[in-house]
CSV table of C-alpha atoms and ligand atoms in Angstrom, one decimal:
chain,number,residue,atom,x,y,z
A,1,UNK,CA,106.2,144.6,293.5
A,2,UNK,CA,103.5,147.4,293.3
A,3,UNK,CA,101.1,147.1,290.4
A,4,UNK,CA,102.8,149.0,286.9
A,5,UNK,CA,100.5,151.5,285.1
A,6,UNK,CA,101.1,151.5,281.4
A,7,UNK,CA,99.8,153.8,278.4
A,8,UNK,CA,99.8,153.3,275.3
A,9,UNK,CA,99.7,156.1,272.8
A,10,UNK,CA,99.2,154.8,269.7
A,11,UNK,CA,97.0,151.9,269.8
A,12,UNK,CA,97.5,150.6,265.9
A,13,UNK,CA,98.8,147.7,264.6
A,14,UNK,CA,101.7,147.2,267.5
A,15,UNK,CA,99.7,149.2,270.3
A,16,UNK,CA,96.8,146.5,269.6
A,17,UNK,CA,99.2,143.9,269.2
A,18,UNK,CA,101.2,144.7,272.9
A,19,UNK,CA,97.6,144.5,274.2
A,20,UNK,CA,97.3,140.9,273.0
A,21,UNK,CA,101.0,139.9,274.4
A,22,UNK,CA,100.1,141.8,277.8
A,23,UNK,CA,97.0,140.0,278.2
A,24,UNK,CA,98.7,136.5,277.4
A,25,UNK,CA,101.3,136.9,279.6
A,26,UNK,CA,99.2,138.0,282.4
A,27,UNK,CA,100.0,135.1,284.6
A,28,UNK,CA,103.6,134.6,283.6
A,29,UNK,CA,104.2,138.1,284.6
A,30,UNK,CA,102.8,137.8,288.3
A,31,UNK,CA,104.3,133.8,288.3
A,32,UNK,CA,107.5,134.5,287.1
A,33,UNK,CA,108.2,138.5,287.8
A,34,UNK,CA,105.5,138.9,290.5
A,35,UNK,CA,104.4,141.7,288.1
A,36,UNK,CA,101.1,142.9,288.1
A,37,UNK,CA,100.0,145.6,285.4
A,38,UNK,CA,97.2,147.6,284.5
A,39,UNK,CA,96.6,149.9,281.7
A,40,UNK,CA,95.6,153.1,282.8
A,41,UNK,CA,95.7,154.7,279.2
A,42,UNK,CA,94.9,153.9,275.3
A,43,UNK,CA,95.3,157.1,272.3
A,44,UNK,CA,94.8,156.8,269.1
A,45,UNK,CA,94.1,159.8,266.4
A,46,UNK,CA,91.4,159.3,265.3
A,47,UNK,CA,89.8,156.0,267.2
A,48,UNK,CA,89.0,157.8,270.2
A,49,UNK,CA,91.4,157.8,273.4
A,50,UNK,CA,90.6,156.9,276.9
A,51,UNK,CA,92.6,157.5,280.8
A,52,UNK,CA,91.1,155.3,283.7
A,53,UNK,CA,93.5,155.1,286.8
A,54,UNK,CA,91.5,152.6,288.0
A,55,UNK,CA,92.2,150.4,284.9
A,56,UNK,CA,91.2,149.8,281.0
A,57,UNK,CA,89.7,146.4,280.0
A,58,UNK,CA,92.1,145.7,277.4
A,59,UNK,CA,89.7,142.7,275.8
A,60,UNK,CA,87.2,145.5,275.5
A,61,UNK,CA,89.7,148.2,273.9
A,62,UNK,CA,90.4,145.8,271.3
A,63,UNK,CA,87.2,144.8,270.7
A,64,UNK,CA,85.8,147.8,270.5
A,65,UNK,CA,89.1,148.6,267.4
A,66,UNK,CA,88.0,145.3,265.8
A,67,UNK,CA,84.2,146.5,265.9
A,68,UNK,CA,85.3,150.4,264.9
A,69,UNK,CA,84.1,151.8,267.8
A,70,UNK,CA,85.8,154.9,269.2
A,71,UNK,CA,88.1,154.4,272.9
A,72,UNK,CA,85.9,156.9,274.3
A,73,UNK,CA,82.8,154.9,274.3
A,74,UNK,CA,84.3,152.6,276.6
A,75,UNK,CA,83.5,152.9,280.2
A,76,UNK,CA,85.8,154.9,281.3
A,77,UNK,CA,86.7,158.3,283.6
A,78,UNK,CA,87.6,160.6,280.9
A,79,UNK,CA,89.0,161.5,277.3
A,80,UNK,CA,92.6,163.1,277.0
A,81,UNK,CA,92.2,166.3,274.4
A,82,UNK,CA,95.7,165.7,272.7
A,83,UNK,CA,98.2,163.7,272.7
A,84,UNK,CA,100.4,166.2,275.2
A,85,UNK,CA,97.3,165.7,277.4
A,86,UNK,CA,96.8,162.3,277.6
A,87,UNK,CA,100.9,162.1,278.7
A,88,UNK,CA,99.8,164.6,281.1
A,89,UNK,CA,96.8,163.3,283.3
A,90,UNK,CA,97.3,159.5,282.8
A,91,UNK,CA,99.6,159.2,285.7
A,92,UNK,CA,101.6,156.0,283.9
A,93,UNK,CA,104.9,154.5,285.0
A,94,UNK,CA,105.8,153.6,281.7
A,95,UNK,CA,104.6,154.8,278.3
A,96,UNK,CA,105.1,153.2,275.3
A,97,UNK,CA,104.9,155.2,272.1
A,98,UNK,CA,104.0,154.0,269.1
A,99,UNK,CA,102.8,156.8,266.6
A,100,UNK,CA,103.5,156.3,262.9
A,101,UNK,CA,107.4,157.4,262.4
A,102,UNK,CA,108.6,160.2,260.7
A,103,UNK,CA,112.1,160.2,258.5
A,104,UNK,CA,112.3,163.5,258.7
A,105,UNK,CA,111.9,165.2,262.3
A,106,UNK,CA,110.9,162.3,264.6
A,107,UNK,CA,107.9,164.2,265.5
A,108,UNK,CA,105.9,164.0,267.3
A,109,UNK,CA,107.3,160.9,268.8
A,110,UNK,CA,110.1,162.9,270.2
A,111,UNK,CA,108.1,165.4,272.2
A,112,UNK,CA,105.9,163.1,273.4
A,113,UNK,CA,108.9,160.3,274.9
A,114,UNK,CA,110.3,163.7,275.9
A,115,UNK,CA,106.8,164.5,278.1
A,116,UNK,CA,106.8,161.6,279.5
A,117,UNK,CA,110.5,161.3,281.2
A,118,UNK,CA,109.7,164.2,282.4
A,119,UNK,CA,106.5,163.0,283.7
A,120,UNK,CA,109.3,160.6,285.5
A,121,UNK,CA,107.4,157.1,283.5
A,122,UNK,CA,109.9,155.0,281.5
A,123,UNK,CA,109.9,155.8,277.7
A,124,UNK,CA,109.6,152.8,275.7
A,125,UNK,CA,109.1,153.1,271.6
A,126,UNK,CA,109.3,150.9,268.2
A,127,UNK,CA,109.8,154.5,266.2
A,128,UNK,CA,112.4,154.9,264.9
A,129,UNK,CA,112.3,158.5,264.2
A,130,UNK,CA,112.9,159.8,267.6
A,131,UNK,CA,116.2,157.5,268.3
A,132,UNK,CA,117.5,159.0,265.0
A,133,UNK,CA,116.7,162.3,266.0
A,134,UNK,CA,116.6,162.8,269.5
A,135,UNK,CA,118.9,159.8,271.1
A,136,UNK,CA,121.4,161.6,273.2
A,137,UNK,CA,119.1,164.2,274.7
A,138,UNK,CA,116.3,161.4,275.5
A,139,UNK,CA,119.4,159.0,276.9
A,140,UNK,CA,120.2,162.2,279.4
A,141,UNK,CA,116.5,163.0,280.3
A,142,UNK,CA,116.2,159.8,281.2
A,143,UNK,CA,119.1,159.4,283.2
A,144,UNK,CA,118.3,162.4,284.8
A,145,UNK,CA,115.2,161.2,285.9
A,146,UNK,CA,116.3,157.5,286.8
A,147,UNK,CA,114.3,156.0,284.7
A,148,UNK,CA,114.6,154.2,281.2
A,149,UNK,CA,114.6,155.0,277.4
A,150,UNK,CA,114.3,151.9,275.6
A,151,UNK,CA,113.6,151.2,271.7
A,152,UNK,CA,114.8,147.6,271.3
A,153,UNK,CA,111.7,146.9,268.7
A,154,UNK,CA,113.2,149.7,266.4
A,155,UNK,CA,115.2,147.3,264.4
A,156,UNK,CA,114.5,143.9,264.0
A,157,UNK,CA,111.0,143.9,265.8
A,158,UNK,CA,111.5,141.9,269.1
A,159,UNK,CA,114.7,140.3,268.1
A,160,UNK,CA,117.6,141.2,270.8
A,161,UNK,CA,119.9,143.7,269.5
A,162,UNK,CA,120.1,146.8,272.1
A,163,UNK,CA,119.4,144.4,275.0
A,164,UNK,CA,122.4,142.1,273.2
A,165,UNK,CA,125.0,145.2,273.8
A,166,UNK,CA,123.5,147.2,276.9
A,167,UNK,CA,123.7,143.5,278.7
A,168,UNK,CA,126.0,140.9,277.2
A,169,UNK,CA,128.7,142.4,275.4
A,170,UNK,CA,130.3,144.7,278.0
A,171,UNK,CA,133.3,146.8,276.6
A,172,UNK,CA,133.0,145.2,273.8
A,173,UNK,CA,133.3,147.9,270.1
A,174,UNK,CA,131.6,147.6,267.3
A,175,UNK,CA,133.9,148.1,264.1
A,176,UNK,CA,131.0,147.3,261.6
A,177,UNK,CA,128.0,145.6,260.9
A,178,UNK,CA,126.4,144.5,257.7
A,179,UNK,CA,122.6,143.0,257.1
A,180,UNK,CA,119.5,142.6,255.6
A,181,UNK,CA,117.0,144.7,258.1
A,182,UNK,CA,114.3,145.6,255.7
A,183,UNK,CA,111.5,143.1,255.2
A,184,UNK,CA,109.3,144.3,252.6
A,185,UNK,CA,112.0,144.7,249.8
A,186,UNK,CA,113.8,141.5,250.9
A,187,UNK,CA,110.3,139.5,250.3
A,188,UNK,CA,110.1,141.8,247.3
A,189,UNK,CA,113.0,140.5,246.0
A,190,UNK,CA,112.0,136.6,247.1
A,191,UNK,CA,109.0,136.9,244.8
A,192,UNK,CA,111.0,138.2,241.7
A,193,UNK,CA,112.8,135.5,241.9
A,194,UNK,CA,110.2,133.1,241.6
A,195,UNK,CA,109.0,134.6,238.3
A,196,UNK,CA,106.7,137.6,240.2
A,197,UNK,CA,106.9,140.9,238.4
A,198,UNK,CA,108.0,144.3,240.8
A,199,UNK,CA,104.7,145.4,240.8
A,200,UNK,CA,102.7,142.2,241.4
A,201,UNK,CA,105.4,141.6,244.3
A,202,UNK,CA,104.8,145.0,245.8
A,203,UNK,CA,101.1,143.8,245.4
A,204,UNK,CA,101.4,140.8,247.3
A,205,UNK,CA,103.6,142.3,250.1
A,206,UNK,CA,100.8,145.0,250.5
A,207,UNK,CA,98.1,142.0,250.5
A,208,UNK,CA,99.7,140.7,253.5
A,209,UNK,CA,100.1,143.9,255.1
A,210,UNK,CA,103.9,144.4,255.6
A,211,UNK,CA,104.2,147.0,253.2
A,212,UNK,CA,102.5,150.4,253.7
A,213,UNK,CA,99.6,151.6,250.7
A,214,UNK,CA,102.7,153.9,249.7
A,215,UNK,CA,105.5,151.6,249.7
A,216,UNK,CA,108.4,154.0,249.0
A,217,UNK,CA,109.8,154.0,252.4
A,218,UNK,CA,110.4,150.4,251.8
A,219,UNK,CA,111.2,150.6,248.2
A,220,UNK,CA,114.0,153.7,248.0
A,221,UNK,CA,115.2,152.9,250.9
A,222,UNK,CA,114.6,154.9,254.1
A,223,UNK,CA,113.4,152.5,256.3
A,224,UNK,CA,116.4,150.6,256.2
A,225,UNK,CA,118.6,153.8,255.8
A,226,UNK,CA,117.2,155.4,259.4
A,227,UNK,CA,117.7,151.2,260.7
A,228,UNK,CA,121.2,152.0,260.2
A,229,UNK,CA,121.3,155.7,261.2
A,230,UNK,CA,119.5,154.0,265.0
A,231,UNK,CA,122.3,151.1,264.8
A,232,UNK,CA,125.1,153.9,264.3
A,233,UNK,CA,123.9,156.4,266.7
A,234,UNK,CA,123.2,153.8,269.6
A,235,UNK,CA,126.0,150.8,269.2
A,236,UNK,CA,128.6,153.2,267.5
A,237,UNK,CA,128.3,156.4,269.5
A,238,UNK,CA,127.9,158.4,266.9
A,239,UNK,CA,125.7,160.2,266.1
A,240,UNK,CA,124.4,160.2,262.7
A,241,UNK,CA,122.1,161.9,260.3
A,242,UNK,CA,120.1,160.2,257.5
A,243,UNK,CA,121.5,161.8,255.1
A,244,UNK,CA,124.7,160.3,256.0
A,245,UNK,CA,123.5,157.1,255.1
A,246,UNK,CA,124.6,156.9,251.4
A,247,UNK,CA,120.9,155.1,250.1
A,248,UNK,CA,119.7,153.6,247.1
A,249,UNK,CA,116.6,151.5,246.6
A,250,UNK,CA,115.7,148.5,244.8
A,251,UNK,CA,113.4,150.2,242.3
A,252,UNK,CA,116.2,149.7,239.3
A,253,UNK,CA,116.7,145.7,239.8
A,254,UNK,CA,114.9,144.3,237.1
A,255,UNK,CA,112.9,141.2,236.7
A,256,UNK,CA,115.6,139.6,234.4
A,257,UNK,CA,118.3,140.7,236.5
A,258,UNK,CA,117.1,138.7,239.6
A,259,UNK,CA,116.5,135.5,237.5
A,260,UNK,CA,119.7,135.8,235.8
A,261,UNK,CA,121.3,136.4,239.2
A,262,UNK,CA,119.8,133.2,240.1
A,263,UNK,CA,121.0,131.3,237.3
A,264,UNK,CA,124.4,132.3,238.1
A,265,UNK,CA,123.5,130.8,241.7
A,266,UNK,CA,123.9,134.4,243.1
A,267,UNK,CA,120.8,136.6,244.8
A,268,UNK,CA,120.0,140.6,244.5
A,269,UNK,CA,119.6,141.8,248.5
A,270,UNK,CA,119.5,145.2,249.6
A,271,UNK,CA,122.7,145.4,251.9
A,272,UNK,CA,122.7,147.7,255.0
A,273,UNK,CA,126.5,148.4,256.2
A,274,UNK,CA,128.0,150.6,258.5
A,275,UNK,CA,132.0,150.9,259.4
A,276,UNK,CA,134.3,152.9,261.4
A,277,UNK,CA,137.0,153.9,258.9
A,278,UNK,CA,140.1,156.0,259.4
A,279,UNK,CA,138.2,158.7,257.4
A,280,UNK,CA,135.1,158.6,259.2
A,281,UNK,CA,131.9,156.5,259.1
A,282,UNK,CA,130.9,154.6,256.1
A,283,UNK,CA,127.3,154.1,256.0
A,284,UNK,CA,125.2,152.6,252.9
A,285,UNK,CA,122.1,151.1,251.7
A,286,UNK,CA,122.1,149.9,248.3
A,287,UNK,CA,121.3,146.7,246.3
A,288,UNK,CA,124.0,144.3,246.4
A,289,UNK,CA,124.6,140.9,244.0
A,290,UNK,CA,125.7,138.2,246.5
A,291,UNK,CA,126.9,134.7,246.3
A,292,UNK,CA,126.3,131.7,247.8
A,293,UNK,CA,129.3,132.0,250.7
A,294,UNK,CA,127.8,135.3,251.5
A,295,UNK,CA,126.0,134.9,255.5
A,296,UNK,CA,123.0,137.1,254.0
A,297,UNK,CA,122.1,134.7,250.8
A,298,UNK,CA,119.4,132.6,252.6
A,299,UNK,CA,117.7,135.6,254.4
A,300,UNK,CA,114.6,134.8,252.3
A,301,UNK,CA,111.4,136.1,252.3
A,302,UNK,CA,110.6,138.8,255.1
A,303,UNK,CA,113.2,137.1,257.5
A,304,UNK,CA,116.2,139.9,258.5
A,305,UNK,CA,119.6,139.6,259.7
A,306,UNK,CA,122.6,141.4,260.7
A,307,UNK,CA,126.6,140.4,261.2
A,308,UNK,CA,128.3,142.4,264.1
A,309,UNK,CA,132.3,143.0,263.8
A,310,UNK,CA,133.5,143.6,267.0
A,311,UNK,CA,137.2,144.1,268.3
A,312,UNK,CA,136.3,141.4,271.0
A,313,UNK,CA,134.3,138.5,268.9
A,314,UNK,CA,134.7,137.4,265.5
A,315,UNK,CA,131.3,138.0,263.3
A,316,UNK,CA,128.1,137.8,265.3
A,317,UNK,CA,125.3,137.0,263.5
A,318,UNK,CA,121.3,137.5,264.6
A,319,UNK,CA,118.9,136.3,262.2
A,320,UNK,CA,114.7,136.9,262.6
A,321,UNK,CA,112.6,135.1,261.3
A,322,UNK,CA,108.4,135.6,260.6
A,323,UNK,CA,108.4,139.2,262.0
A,324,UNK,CA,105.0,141.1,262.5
A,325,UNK,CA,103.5,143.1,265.1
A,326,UNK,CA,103.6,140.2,267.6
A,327,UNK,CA,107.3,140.3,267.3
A,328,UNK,CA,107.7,144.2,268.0
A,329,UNK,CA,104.9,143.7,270.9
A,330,UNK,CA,107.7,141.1,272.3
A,331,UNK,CA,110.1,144.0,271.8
A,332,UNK,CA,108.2,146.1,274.3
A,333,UNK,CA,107.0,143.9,276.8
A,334,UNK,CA,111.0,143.0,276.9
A,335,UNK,CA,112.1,146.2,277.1
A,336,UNK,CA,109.4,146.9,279.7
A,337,UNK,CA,110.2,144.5,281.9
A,338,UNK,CA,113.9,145.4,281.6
A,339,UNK,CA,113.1,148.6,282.9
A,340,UNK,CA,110.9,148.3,285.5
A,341,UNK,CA,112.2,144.7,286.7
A,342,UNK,CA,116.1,145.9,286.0
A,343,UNK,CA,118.5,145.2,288.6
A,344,UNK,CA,115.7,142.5,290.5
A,345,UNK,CA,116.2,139.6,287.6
A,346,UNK,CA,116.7,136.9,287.5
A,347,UNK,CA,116.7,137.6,291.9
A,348,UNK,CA,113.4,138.9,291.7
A,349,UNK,CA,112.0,135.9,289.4
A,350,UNK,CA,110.1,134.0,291.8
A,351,UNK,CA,111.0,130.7,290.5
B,401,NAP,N1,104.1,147.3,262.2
B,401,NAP,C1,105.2,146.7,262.6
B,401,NAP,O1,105.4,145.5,262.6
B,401,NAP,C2,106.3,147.6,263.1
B,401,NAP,C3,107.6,147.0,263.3
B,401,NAP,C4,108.6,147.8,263.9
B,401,NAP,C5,108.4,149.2,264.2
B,401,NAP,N2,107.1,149.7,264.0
B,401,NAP,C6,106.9,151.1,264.3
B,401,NAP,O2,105.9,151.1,265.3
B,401,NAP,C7,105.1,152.3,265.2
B,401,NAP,C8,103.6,152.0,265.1
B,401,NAP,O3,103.4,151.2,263.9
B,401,NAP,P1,101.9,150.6,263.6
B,401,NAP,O4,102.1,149.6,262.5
B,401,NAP,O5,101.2,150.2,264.8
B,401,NAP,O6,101.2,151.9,263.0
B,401,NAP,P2,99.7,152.1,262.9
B,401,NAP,O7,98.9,150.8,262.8
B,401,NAP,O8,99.5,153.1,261.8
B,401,NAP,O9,99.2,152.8,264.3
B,401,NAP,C9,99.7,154.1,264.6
B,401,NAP,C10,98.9,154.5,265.9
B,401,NAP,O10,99.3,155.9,266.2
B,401,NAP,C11,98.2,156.8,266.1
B,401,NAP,N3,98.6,158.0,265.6
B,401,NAP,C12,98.7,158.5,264.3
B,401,NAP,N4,99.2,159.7,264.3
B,401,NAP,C13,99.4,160.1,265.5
B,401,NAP,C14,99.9,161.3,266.1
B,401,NAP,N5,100.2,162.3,265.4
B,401,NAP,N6,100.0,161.3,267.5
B,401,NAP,C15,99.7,160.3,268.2
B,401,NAP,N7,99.2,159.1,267.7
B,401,NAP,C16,99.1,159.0,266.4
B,401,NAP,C17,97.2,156.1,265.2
B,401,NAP,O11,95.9,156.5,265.5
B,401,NAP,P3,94.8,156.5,264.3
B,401,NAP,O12,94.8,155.0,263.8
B,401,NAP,O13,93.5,156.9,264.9
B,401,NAP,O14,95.3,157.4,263.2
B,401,NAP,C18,97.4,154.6,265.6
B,401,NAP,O15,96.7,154.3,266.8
B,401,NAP,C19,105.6,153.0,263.9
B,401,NAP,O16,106.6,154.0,264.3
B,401,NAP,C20,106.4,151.9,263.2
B,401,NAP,O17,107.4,152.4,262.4
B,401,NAP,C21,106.1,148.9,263.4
């Protein structure tokens, strides 16, 4: 297999983080896949960008982030202007995007995933914005072009979700699903009910840095609404906007409602739930008080799950546990290797 060029535009906490995986499984790539890669391109904002077709030291590039030193510094052949730019001249196969998301648009993810399809790379993302946003004309692009649009690390981090339906569960329809997909207020939550007031929890979930410096996305709800909006659109067909997620955060739950809850040997969680019904799609976040028979009650903590009704299987559950950057990285490199090894494995595996 010819070596894979790969760029990575954004080059925060889950570009730096792929970098780390990528480098790790360097030799299980070429043992296993006989896969070799190289990056031939790294963009950030404001940290500098860089485009070497002859290859990026990756161990450098991150050491150079940890240090605060800019990606143009490093040695390399030249410095993109934009982000359009640096889809233009770094001659990738595959890109993965990983810009901050936006709720609203999915901008500018969308354009660039767009740029580079047509570029002819693979278009590989954990943003969530432009699957809400831009799903069906990004699916065709990529059709068109023969190559792949992936996003398995937009829900769940790495956990196998997309992967779970494109591969395993042929003809198979989702009727509903129903989960806890929102880490920051579920570990939110955890703490109140250990005695923790909102704001010291918020605190601590910012101290070790799952929750943004403005956690409203978590809080009221949107990460977990546009989480259902990307199940919906993708496993359901249909597509959906946010605001037909009916949302409500967990900014109202008070301190003595989760302890009493606990007394009562029930547990506040913010419940995600989707469902075809004969008047349409029913689609909600909101807080819900759940007992012990319930499969979400021990989702503790920042762990996630999420119970698939199908017309084929009874409920299919997929829990996460310890999710981070290192577990959307995993996301990528599978989704990665899906596409560029897809149709070779297992065959092409070399053991
Ligand atoms: N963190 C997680 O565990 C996780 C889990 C699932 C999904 N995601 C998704 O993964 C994506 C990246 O998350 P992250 O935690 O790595 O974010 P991050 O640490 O803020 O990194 C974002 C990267 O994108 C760059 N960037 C900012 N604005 C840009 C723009 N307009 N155009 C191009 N690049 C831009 C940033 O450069 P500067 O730093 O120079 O501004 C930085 O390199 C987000 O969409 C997020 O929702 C993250």
């Amino acid at each position: 297999m010819p070596e894979v060029k790969l760029a990575l535009l954004g080059f925060g906490n889950v570009g730096q983080a792929l970098a780390r995986l990528l480098l790790e499984k360097r030799a299980d790539l070429r043992r296993n896949y006989s896969l070799e890669w190289k990056a031939v391109g790294l963009f950030t904002r404001a940290h500098g960008s860089a485009i070497d077709r002859h290859g990026i030291n990756l161990e450098s590039a991150l050491d150079y982030m940890a240090r605060g030193n800019p990606l143009d510094k490093l040695p390399i052949e030249t410095a993109p202007v934009d982000a359009l730019d640096f889809i233009d001249t770094c001659a990738a196969d595959v890109l993965f995007e990983n810009s901050p998301v936006s709720y609203t648009d999915g901008e500018p993810a969308l354009t660039h995933l767009r740029r580079a399809l047509e570029h002819g790379m693979h278009a590989i993302t954990a943003n969530k914005g432009p699957v809400v946003h831009g799903y069906q004309q990004l699916r065709e692009l990529a059709a068109s072009m023969g190559r792949k649009f992936y996003f398995e690390s937009t829900v769940m981090d790495g956990a196998p979700i997309f992967s779970l339906w494109r591969e395993a569960l042929p003809a198979a329809e989702l009727k509903s699903l129903r989960g806890v997909l929102n880490s920051t207020t579920n570990l939110i939550l955890t703490q109140m009910e250990s005695g923790s007031t909102f704001e010291a929890a918020v605190r601590h979930a910012q101290d070790i840095g799952i929750a943004e410096t403005d956690p409203s996305g978590d809080i009221d709800g949107w990460d977990a609404s546009v989480k259902v909006a990307v199940l919906v659109t993708v496993l359901m067909d249909q597509q959906i906007r946010l605001a037909d997620v009916k949302r409500q955060g967990i900014r109202s739950i008070s301190l003595r409602e989760v302890q009493a809850a606990v007394q009562d040997g029930r547990r506040w969680k913010l419940v995600c739930q989707a469902e075809r019904t004969p008047d349409g799609m029913q689609a909600s976040v909101q807080p819900e008080l759940i007992g012990r028979e319930d499969p979400l009650y021990n989702v503790m903590g920042t762990s996630s799950a999420v119970t698939f009704h199908s017309d084929v299987l009874g409920a299919l559950t997929i829990t996460e546990e310890d999710p981070g950057p290192h577990t959307t990285a995993y996301g990528l490199l599978a989704d990665m290797l899906n596409a560029v090894v897809q149709g070779e494995a297992p065959a092409a595996r070399a053991d």
